[in-house]
Amino acid sequence: MNESDRELSAMVQELWDNDVNRLKPGKDYRISLQGKAGDTMLAYDGSDGAASPLFIFVDENIFKKETFLAFISLLDNYESDTGEPEVVTPEEEAENHKFLDAIVETQTMKIVHRYLVQKQLSPQNTKDFKQQLYRIWFELYARKGSSRPDSSGFEHVFVGETRGGRTVIGFHNWIQLYLQEKLGHIDYKGYSVNANSPQPDEEKHILALQFSWKNGIKPKGSIFIGVSPEFEFALYTLCFLTSPNERVKVSFSVYELEIVCHHYNQKHIGTTYPVLVKYLTN
């Protein structure tokens, strides 16, 4: 691990330690991993390694917390098909700002803001910082193959999109996964592992998986489970602004991860998600 990775890991550990709204596996929620998903090439052939849903239960009282409430209100504001231009209504714009207002008040976002100011990567003024976050996450841009603004970092990462009706792209958030599964729009098809990745664990906060959403397939996705919206927002913003690399190595708690972060025009998040490298032993 190089010096910048070590420094980033220390920051992420601090975010983790201050994520007071994180759910506890087995207490606040329970998942059922079931079988291993089929090969990504076979995903479109209807193979299924899980007969039951991924989530057994989630204590939905957690969703009444301010940041969760503000986050969930954003999930229905998007047109999932890439190529379909997004129209942001004044109400939706207000919801975006309400979400940012809620998260910048959390300890995790305050820690990240302080660090980014110190590194001269973000403005000190909170209002200006929120404008920077808005640009990174909510400003629309045209995704590949589209001539009109049809996507944003937030939509891609947290809500999910479909390409050509058959393939799910993005969709790296457990709250959206849980809510869509509850509505019957998600069919969990099992966990994903390759020769080098560790076995998933129902008590851990990260999972690689395969699922279908609406009529599309996500052959392999990777998500945090049970973390708060502010933790993910803080972590991904941190990686986006501090590292020009598309893969950033971080170690914290019991996890060694790579955070994949693709920039779009250096101004917006194209995609970002965690990849489990290994579990750390004490």
Coordinates of C-alpha atoms in Angstrom, one line a residue:
M1 CA 0.0 0.0 0.0
N2 CA 1.4 3.4 -0.9
E3 CA 1.4 6.5 1.3
S4 CA -1.7 8.0 -0.3
D5 CA -3.7 4.7 0.0
R6 CA -2.7 4.6 3.7
E7 CA -3.8 8.1 4.3
L8 CA -7.1 7.4 2.5
S9 CA -7.6 4.2 4.5
A10 CA -7.2 6.2 7.7
M11 CA -9.8 8.6 6.5
V12 CA -12.2 5.8 5.6
Q13 CA -11.7 4.2 9.0
E14 CA -12.7 7.5 10.6
L15 CA -15.8 7.6 8.4
W16 CA -16.6 4.0 9.3
D17 CA -16.2 4.8 13.0
N18 CA -18.5 7.8 12.8
D19 CA -21.2 6.1 10.7
V20 CA -23.7 6.1 13.6
N21 CA -26.6 5.3 11.4
R22 CA -25.2 2.0 10.1
L23 CA -27.4 -1.0 10.6
K24 CA -26.3 -4.0 12.5
P25 CA -26.4 -7.4 10.6
G26 CA -28.7 -9.9 12.3
K27 CA -30.3 -7.2 14.5
D28 CA -31.5 -4.4 12.2
Y29 CA -31.6 -6.5 9.1
R30 CA -31.0 -10.1 7.9
I31 CA -30.0 -11.4 4.5
S32 CA -30.1 -14.8 3.0
L33 CA -27.2 -15.5 0.6
Q34 CA -28.4 -18.9 -0.6
G35 CA -26.5 -20.2 -3.7
K36 CA -23.8 -18.9 -5.9
A37 CA -25.0 -17.1 -9.0
G38 CA -24.4 -18.6 -12.5
D39 CA -21.7 -17.4 -14.8
T40 CA -22.2 -13.8 -16.0
M41 CA -22.5 -15.0 -19.6
L42 CA -25.4 -17.3 -18.5
A43 CA -27.2 -14.6 -16.5
Y44 CA -29.4 -13.9 -19.5
D45 CA -30.5 -17.5 -19.8
G46 CA -32.6 -17.5 -16.7
S47 CA -30.2 -19.3 -14.4
D48 CA -31.0 -18.7 -10.7
G49 CA -28.9 -19.6 -7.6
A50 CA -31.5 -18.3 -5.1
A51 CA -35.1 -19.3 -4.8
S52 CA -35.9 -16.7 -2.1
P53 CA -35.3 -13.0 -1.8
L54 CA -32.0 -11.6 -0.5
F55 CA -33.5 -9.6 2.4
I56 CA -35.3 -11.6 5.1
F57 CA -36.1 -8.5 7.0
V58 CA -35.1 -4.8 7.5
D59 CA -36.1 -2.7 10.5
E60 CA -37.8 0.0 8.5
N61 CA -37.9 2.4 11.6
I62 CA -34.3 3.2 10.4
F63 CA -35.8 4.7 7.3
K64 CA -37.5 7.4 9.4
K65 CA -34.0 8.9 10.2
E66 CA -33.5 12.2 8.4
T67 CA -30.8 11.2 5.9
F68 CA -32.6 7.9 5.0
L69 CA -35.9 9.7 4.5
A70 CA -34.3 12.3 2.3
F71 CA -32.4 9.7 0.3
I72 CA -35.5 7.5 -0.3
S73 CA -37.5 10.5 -1.6
L74 CA -34.9 10.8 -4.4
L75 CA -35.2 7.2 -5.6
D76 CA -38.4 7.6 -7.7
N77 CA -37.2 10.8 -9.5
Y78 CA -35.6 9.1 -12.4
E79 CA -36.3 7.5 -15.8
S80 CA -34.4 4.2 -15.7
D81 CA -33.8 3.9 -19.5
T82 CA -30.6 5.4 -20.7
G83 CA -31.4 7.4 -23.8
E84 CA -34.6 8.8 -22.2
P85 CA -33.8 12.4 -21.4
E86 CA -34.2 13.2 -17.7
V87 CA -36.5 16.1 -16.8
V88 CA -35.8 17.5 -13.4
T89 CA -38.9 19.2 -11.9
P90 CA -38.5 22.0 -9.3
E91 CA -39.9 19.6 -6.7
E92 CA -37.2 17.1 -7.5
E93 CA -34.5 19.8 -7.4
A94 CA -35.7 20.8 -4.0
E95 CA -35.5 17.1 -2.9
N96 CA -31.9 16.9 -4.1
H97 CA -31.0 20.0 -2.0
K98 CA -32.9 18.7 1.0
F99 CA -30.9 15.5 0.8
L100 CA -27.6 17.5 0.6
D101 CA -28.7 19.7 3.5
A102 CA -29.4 16.6 5.6
I103 CA -26.1 14.9 4.9
V104 CA -23.7 17.8 5.2
E105 CA -24.9 18.0 8.9
T106 CA -23.8 14.4 9.6
Q107 CA -20.4 13.7 11.2
T108 CA -19.2 11.6 8.3
M109 CA -19.7 14.4 5.8
K110 CA -18.2 16.9 8.2
I111 CA -15.1 14.8 8.4
V112 CA -14.8 14.5 4.7
H113 CA -15.5 18.2 4.1
R114 CA -12.8 19.2 6.7
Y115 CA -10.3 16.9 5.0
L116 CA -11.1 18.1 1.4
V117 CA -10.7 21.7 2.5
Q118 CA -7.4 20.9 4.1
K119 CA -6.3 19.4 0.7
Q120 CA -7.7 22.4 -1.1
L121 CA -10.0 20.2 -3.1
S122 CA -13.3 21.7 -1.7
P123 CA -14.5 25.2 -0.7
Q124 CA -14.7 25.8 3.0
N125 CA -18.0 27.6 2.8
T126 CA -20.8 24.9 3.3
K127 CA -23.0 26.5 0.7
D128 CA -20.2 26.3 -1.9
F129 CA -19.4 22.8 -0.8
K130 CA -23.0 21.8 -1.4
Q131 CA -22.8 23.3 -4.9
Q132 CA -19.7 21.2 -5.6
L133 CA -21.6 18.1 -4.4
Y134 CA -24.6 19.0 -6.6
R135 CA -22.3 19.3 -9.6
I136 CA -20.6 16.0 -9.0
W137 CA -23.7 13.9 -8.2
F138 CA -26.8 15.6 -9.6
E139 CA -25.9 17.5 -12.7
L140 CA -27.2 15.7 -15.8
Y141 CA -24.9 14.5 -18.6
A142 CA -25.4 12.3 -21.7
R143 CA -24.3 8.7 -21.1
K144 CA -22.6 6.8 -24.0
G145 CA -24.8 6.4 -27.0
S146 CA -27.1 9.3 -26.0
S147 CA -27.2 12.8 -27.5
R148 CA -29.3 14.3 -24.6
P149 CA -28.7 14.5 -20.9
D150 CA -30.1 11.2 -19.6
S151 CA -28.0 10.4 -16.6
S152 CA -26.3 11.6 -13.4
G153 CA -23.9 10.1 -10.9
F154 CA -26.6 9.8 -8.3
E155 CA -29.0 8.0 -10.7
H156 CA -26.4 5.6 -12.0
V157 CA -24.9 4.6 -8.6
F158 CA -27.8 4.7 -6.2
V159 CA -30.9 4.2 -8.4
G160 CA -29.7 2.1 -11.3
E161 CA -30.4 2.4 -15.1
T162 CA -31.2 0.1 -17.9
R163 CA -29.5 -0.1 -21.3
G164 CA -31.4 -1.4 -24.2
G165 CA -34.0 -2.8 -21.8
R166 CA -31.8 -5.9 -21.3
T167 CA -28.9 -4.8 -19.1
V168 CA -28.9 -3.1 -15.7
I169 CA -26.1 -0.7 -15.3
G170 CA -25.0 1.0 -12.0
F171 CA -27.4 0.2 -9.2
H172 CA -25.0 -0.1 -6.3
N173 CA -27.2 0.7 -3.3
W174 CA -28.7 -1.7 -0.8
I175 CA -31.7 0.5 0.2
Q176 CA -32.8 0.7 -3.5
L177 CA -32.2 -3.0 -3.8
Y178 CA -34.3 -3.8 -0.7
L179 CA -37.2 -1.4 -1.7
Q180 CA -37.3 -2.7 -5.2
E181 CA -37.2 -6.3 -4.1
K182 CA -40.0 -5.7 -1.7
L183 CA -42.1 -4.3 -4.6
G184 CA -41.4 -7.4 -6.6
H185 CA -39.2 -5.7 -9.2
I186 CA -36.0 -7.5 -8.2
D187 CA -35.2 -11.2 -8.5
Y188 CA -32.0 -12.0 -6.5
K189 CA -30.1 -14.7 -8.3
G190 CA -27.3 -15.5 -5.9
Y191 CA -23.9 -14.2 -4.7
S192 CA -20.9 -13.8 -7.1
V193 CA -17.5 -15.0 -6.3
N194 CA -14.4 -15.7 -8.5
A195 CA -11.3 -17.7 -7.8
N196 CA -9.6 -14.9 -6.0
S197 CA -12.5 -13.3 -4.0
P198 CA -13.4 -14.4 -0.5
Q199 CA -16.6 -16.2 0.3
P200 CA -19.4 -13.7 1.1
D201 CA -20.7 -13.5 4.7
E202 CA -24.2 -12.6 5.9
E203 CA -22.7 -10.8 8.8
K204 CA -20.5 -8.5 6.7
H205 CA -21.3 -5.2 5.0
I206 CA -20.3 -5.9 1.4
L207 CA -21.7 -8.3 -1.2
A208 CA -21.1 -9.1 -4.9
L209 CA -24.3 -10.4 -6.4
Q210 CA -26.4 -11.1 -9.5
F211 CA -30.0 -10.0 -9.9
S212 CA -32.7 -9.0 -12.4
W213 CA -34.5 -5.7 -12.2
K214 CA -37.7 -5.0 -14.2
N215 CA -36.8 -6.7 -17.5
G216 CA -33.0 -6.3 -17.3
I217 CA -30.1 -8.3 -15.8
K218 CA -27.3 -7.2 -13.6
P219 CA -24.8 -10.0 -14.3
K220 CA -22.5 -8.9 -11.5
G221 CA -22.9 -6.0 -9.1
S222 CA -21.2 -5.1 -5.9
I223 CA -22.7 -3.2 -3.0
F224 CA -22.3 -2.2 0.6
I225 CA -25.1 -3.5 2.8
G226 CA -26.5 -1.8 5.9
V227 CA -24.4 1.4 5.7
S228 CA -26.0 4.8 5.8
P229 CA -26.5 7.0 2.7
E230 CA -24.1 9.6 4.2
F231 CA -21.3 7.0 4.6
E232 CA -21.5 6.0 0.9
F233 CA -21.8 9.6 -0.2
A234 CA -18.8 10.7 1.9
L235 CA -16.7 7.7 0.8
Y236 CA -17.4 8.1 -2.9
T237 CA -17.0 11.9 -2.9
L238 CA -13.7 11.4 -1.1
C239 CA -12.4 8.9 -3.7
F240 CA -13.6 11.0 -6.6
L241 CA -11.9 14.2 -5.5
T242 CA -8.7 12.8 -4.0
S243 CA -7.7 10.2 -6.6
P244 CA -7.3 10.4 -10.3
N245 CA -7.1 6.6 -10.4
E246 CA -10.1 4.5 -11.4
R247 CA -9.3 2.0 -8.6
V248 CA -8.4 3.1 -5.1
K249 CA -7.2 0.6 -2.5
V250 CA -8.6 1.1 1.0
S251 CA -8.4 -0.9 4.2
F252 CA -10.7 -0.3 7.2
S253 CA -12.5 -2.3 9.9
V254 CA -12.2 -5.9 8.6
Y255 CA -12.2 -5.1 4.9
E256 CA -9.6 -4.6 2.2
L257 CA -11.5 -3.1 -0.7
E258 CA -10.9 -1.4 -4.0
I259 CA -13.2 1.5 -4.7
V260 CA -13.8 1.7 -8.4
C261 CA -14.5 5.3 -9.4
H262 CA -14.9 6.4 -13.0
H263 CA -14.9 10.1 -13.7
Y264 CA -17.1 11.6 -16.4
N265 CA -15.4 14.6 -18.0
Q266 CA -13.5 15.1 -14.7
K267 CA -16.6 16.9 -13.4
H268 CA -19.1 14.2 -12.6
I269 CA -19.2 10.7 -11.2
G270 CA -19.7 8.2 -14.0
T271 CA -19.9 5.2 -11.7
T272 CA -18.5 4.1 -8.3
Y273 CA -18.7 1.0 -6.2
P274 CA -16.8 -1.2 -3.8
V275 CA -15.0 -4.4 -4.7
L276 CA -14.0 -6.8 -1.8
V277 CA -10.4 -7.9 -2.1
K278 CA -10.2 -9.8 1.3
Y279 CA -11.2 -9.8 4.9
L280 CA -8.6 -8.5 7.3
T281 CA -7.8 -10.6 10.3
N282 CA -6.7 -9.0 13.6

